[in-house]
Coordinates of C-alpha atoms in Angstrom, one line a residue:
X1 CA 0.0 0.0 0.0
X2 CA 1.0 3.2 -0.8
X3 CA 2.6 5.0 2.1
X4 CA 1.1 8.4 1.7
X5 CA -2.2 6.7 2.5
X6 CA -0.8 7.0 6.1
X7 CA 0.9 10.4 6.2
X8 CA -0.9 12.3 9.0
X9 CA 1.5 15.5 8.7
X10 CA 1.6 18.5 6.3
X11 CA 3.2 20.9 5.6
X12 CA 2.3 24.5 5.5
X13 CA 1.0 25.7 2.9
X14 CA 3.2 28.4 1.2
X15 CA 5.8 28.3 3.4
X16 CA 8.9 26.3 2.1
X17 CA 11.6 24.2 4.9
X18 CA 13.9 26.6 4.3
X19 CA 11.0 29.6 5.7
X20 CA 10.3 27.2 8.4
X21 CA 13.8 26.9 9.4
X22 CA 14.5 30.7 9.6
X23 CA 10.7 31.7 11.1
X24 CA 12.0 29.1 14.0
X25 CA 15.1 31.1 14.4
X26 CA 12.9 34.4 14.9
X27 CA 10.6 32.2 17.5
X28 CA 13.2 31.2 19.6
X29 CA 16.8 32.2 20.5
X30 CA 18.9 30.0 20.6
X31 CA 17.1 28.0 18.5
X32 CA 17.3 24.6 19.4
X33 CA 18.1 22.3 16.8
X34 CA 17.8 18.7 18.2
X35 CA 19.5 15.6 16.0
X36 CA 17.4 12.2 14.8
X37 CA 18.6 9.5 13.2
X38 CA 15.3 8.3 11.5
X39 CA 11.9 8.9 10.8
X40 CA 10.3 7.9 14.2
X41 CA 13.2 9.5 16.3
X42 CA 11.7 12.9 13.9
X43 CA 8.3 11.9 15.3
X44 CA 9.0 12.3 18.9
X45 CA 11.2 15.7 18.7
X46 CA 8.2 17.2 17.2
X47 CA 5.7 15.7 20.1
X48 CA 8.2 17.1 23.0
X49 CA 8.3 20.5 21.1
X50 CA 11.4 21.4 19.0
X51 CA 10.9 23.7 16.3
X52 CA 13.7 22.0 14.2
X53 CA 15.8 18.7 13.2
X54 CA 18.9 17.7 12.3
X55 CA 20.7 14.8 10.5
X56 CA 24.2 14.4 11.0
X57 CA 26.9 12.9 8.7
X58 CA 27.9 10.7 11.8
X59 CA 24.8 9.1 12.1
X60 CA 23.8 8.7 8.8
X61 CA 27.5 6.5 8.6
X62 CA 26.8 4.7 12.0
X63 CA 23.1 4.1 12.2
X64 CA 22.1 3.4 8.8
X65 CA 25.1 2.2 7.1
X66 CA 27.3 1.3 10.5
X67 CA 30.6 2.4 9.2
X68 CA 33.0 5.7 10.9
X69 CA 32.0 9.6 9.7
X70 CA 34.7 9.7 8.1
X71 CA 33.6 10.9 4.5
X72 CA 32.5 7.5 3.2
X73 CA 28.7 8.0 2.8
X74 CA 27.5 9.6 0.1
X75 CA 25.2 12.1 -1.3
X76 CA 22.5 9.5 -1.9
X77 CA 22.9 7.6 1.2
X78 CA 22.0 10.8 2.8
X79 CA 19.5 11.7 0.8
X80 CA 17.5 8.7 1.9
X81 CA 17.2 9.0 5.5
X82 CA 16.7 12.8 4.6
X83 CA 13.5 11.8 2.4
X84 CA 12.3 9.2 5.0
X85 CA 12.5 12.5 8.3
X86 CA 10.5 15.3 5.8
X87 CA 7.7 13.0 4.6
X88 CA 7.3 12.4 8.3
X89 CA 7.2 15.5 10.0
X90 CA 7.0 19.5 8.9
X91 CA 9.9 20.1 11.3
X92 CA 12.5 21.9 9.0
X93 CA 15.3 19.4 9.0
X94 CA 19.1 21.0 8.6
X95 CA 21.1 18.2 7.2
X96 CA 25.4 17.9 7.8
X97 CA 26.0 17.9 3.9
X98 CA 29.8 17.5 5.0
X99 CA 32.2 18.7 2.4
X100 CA 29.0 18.8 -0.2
X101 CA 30.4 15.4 -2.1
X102 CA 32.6 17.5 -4.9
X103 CA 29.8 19.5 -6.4
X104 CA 28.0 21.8 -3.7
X105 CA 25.8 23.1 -6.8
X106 CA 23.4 19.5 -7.2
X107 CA 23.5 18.8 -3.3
X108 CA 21.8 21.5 -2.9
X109 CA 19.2 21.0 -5.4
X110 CA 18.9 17.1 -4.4
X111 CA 18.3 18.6 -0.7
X112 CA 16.0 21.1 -1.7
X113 CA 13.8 18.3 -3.2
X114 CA 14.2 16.4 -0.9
X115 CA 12.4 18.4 1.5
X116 CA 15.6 19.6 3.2
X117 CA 14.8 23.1 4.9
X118 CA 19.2 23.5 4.7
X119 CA 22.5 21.8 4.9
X120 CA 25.9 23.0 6.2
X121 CA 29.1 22.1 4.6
X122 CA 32.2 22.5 5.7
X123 CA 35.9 23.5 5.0
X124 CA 37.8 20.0 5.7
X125 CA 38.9 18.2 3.0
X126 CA 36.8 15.8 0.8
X127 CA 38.5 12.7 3.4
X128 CA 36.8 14.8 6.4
X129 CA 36.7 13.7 10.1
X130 CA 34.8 14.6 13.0
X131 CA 34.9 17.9 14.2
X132 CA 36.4 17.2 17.7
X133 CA 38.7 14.4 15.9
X134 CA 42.4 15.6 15.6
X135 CA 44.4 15.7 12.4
X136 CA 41.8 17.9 10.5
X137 CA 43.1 19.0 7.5
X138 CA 41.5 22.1 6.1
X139 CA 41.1 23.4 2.6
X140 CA 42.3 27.0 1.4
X141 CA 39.6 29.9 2.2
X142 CA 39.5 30.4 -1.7
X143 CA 38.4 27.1 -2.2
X144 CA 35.8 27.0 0.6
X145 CA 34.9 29.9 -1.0
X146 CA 34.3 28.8 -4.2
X147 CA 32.6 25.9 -2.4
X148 CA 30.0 28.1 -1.2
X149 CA 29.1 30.1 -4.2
X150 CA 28.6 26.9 -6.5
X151 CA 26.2 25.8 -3.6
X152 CA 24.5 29.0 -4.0
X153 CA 24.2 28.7 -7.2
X154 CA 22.4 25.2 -6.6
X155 CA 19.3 27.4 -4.9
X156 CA 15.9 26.8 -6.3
X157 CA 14.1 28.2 -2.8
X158 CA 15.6 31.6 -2.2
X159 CA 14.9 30.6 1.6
X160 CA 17.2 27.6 1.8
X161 CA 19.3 27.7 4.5
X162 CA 22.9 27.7 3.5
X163 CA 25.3 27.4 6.4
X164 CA 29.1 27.3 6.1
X165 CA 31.3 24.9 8.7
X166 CA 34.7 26.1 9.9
X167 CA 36.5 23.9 11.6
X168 CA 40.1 26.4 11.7
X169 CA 40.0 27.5 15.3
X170 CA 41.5 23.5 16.4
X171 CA 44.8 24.4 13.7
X172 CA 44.5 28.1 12.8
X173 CA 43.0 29.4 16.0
X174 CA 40.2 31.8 17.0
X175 CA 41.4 34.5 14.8
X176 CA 42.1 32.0 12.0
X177 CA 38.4 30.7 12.2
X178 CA 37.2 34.4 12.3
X179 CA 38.5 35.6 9.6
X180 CA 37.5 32.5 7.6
X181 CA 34.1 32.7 8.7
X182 CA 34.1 36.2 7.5
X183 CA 35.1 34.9 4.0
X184 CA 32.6 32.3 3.9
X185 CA 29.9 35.0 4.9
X186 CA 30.8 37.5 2.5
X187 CA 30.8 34.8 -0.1
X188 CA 26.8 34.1 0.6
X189 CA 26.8 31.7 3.4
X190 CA 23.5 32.5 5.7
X191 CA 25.1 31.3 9.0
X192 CA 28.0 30.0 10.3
X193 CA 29.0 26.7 12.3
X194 CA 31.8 27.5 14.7
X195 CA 33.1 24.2 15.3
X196 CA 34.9 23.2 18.3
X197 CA 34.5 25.7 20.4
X198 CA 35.7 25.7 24.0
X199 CA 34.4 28.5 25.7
X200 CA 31.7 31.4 25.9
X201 CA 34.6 33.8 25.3
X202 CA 35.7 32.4 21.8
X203 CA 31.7 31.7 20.8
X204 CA 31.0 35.7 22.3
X205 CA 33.9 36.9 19.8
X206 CA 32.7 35.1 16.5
X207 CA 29.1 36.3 17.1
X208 CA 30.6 39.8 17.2
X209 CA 32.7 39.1 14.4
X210 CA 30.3 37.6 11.7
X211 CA 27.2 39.4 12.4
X212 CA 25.3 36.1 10.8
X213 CA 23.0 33.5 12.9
X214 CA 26.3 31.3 14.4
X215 CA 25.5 27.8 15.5
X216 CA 27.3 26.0 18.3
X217 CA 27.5 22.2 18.8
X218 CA 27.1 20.9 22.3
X219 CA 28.0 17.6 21.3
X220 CA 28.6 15.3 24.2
X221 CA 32.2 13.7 25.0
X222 CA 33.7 16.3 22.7
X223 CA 35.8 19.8 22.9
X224 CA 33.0 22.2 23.5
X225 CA 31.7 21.8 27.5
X226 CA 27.6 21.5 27.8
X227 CA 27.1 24.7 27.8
X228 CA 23.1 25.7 29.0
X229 CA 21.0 27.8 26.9
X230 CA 21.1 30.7 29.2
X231 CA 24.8 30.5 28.6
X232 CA 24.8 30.4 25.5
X233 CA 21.9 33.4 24.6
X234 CA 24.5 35.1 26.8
X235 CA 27.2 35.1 24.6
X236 CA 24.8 35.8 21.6
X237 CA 24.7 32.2 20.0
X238 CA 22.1 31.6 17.3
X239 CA 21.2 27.9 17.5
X240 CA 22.1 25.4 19.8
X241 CA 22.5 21.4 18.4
X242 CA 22.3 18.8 19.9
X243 CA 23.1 16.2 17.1
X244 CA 23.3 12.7 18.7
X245 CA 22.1 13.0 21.9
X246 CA 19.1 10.7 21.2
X247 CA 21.0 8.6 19.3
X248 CA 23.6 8.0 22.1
X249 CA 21.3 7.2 24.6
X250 CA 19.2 4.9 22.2
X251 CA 22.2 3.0 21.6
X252 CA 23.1 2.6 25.3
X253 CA 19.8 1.2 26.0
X254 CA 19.6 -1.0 22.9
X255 CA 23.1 -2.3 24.7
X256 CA 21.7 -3.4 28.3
X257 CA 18.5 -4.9 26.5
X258 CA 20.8 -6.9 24.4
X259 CA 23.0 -8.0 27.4
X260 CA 20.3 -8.4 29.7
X261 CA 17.8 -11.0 27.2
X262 CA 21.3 -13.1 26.3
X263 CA 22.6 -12.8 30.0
X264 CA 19.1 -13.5 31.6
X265 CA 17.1 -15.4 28.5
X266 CA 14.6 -13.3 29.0
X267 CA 13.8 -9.4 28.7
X268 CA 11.8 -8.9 32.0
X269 CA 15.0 -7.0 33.6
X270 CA 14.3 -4.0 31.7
X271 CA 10.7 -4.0 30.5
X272 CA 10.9 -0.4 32.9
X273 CA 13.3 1.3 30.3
X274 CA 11.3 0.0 27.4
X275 CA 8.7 2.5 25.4
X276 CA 5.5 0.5 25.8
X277 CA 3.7 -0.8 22.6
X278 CA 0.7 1.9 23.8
X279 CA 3.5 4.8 23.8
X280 CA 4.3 3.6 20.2
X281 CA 0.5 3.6 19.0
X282 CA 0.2 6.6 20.3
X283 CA 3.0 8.5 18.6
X284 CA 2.5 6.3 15.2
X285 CA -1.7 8.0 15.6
X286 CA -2.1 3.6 15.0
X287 CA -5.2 4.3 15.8
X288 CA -6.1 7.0 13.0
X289 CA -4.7 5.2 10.8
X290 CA -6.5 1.6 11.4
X291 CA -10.4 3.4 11.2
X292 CA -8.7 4.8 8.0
X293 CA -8.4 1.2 6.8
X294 CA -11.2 0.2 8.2
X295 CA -13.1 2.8 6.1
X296 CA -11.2 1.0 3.3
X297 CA -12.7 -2.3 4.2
X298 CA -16.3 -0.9 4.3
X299 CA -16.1 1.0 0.9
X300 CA -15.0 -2.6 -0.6
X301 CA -17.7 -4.5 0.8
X302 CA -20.3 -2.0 -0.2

């Protein structure tokens, strides 16, 4: 059966992702952009209240394809987990486009139809790392440069949100990462990713600096502490991700399930950390969608 017979959600009409994305920014400050890894995940965000997604590079690699983020995946494999989050939900979704796969230009246009409200990509080399990973090696700012204008170029929705990565404060400093941020908004970029951050200070001086939306990643078990979101409206910040929090804990629980049923031979141990299969009906509307079927039944017999 056709799975738009069970699509509950809409979007507005009017309004493109890329809209949605930047009216969120105007609704709340810092925005907080919160990180799923797959169309249900993108279901509960939107029940507890965020106002916008994200899909990172590292778990597109681990979750869907289990391999390192280590540039491997590609634009399609991205692309499908992107489809699978905007056909769910009207959430805009801003999607870790990496080092935009060699031409920025048709990513953008692939993540514009694909329902994509914006990407960021970054100035690392095309064999990228993690951001909080050592031995990053960075492209010229000329050649970031270039990468952002061909991605602008890519625009079909004026309203697409096009944000520029810099990962130059780990090697080049806080000046270093200034200045290139300053490149990369001058070429067109909309707002800027100030990777690796390690304190209110150094995120207070880019706001300062750029004069754009800037975006700081409170990744856990990385460089930049967990900063609070009173902290970090202090020092002027923009949006505040989250990318893998969810994911994290998910896969920690998955864990002590897994141990617990091949330890105990049986999963009664942690029935208390499990979503029941109510919970799950209830977030999936099972219920609107079975009298929908059931309608379907009718009509046939009649």
């Amino acid at each position: 059966m056709d799975k738009k017979f069970f699509r509950t959600n809409s979007n507005k009409a009017g309004e493109s992702p890329g809209g949605r994305l930047r009216a969120a920014l105007q609704a709340e400050q810092p925005l907080q952009v919160i990180g799923v890894i797959n169309a249900y995940a993108a279901i509960l965000a939107e029940k507890t209240g965020f106002r916008a997604l994200y899909l990172s590079g590292s778990g597109v690699a681990s979750a869907s394809y289990g391999l390192p983020d280590l540039g491997v995946t590609t634009l399609n494999d991205v692309l499908a987990d992107v489809k699978r989050i905007t056909a769910t939900t009207p959430l805009p979704l801003l999607v870790d486009a990496d080092t935009a796969w060699g031409d920025p230009a048709k990513t953008v246009r692939q993540m514009i139809k694909a329902g994509a409200a914006g990407i960021h990509i970054e100035d690392q080399v095309e064999a990228k790392r993690c951001g909080h990973r050592p031995n990053k090696q960075l492209i010229s700012t000329s050649e970031m440069v270039e990468r952002i204008k061909s991605a602008i170029s890519g625009k079909t929705d004026p309203a697409f949100v096009l944000m520029a990565r810099t990962d130059a404060v780990a090697g080049e400093g806080l000046e270093g990462g200034i200045e290139r941020a300053i490149a990369y908004r001058d070429a067109g970029a909309d707002m800027i990713f100030a990777e690796a951050l390690t304190n209110l200070d150094q995120y207070r001086t880019f706001v300062n600096a750029v004069k754009i939306p800037v975006l700081a990643n409170i990744t856990e078990f990385g460089k930049t502490p967990l900063f609070t979101l009173e902290e970090l409206r202090s020092a002027g910040v923009g949006l505040a991700l989250y990318p893998l929090s969810a994911f994290r804990a998910m896969n920690a629980a998955a864990l002590q399930v897994f141990r617990s049923i091949r330890e105990n031979g049986t999963q009664k141990e942690v029935l208390p950390i499990m979503q029941s299969r109510a919970e799950l009906y209830e977030f999936l509307n099972y219920q609107v969608y079975e009298q929908r079927l059931d309608e379907m039944f009718k009509k046939q017999k009649s």
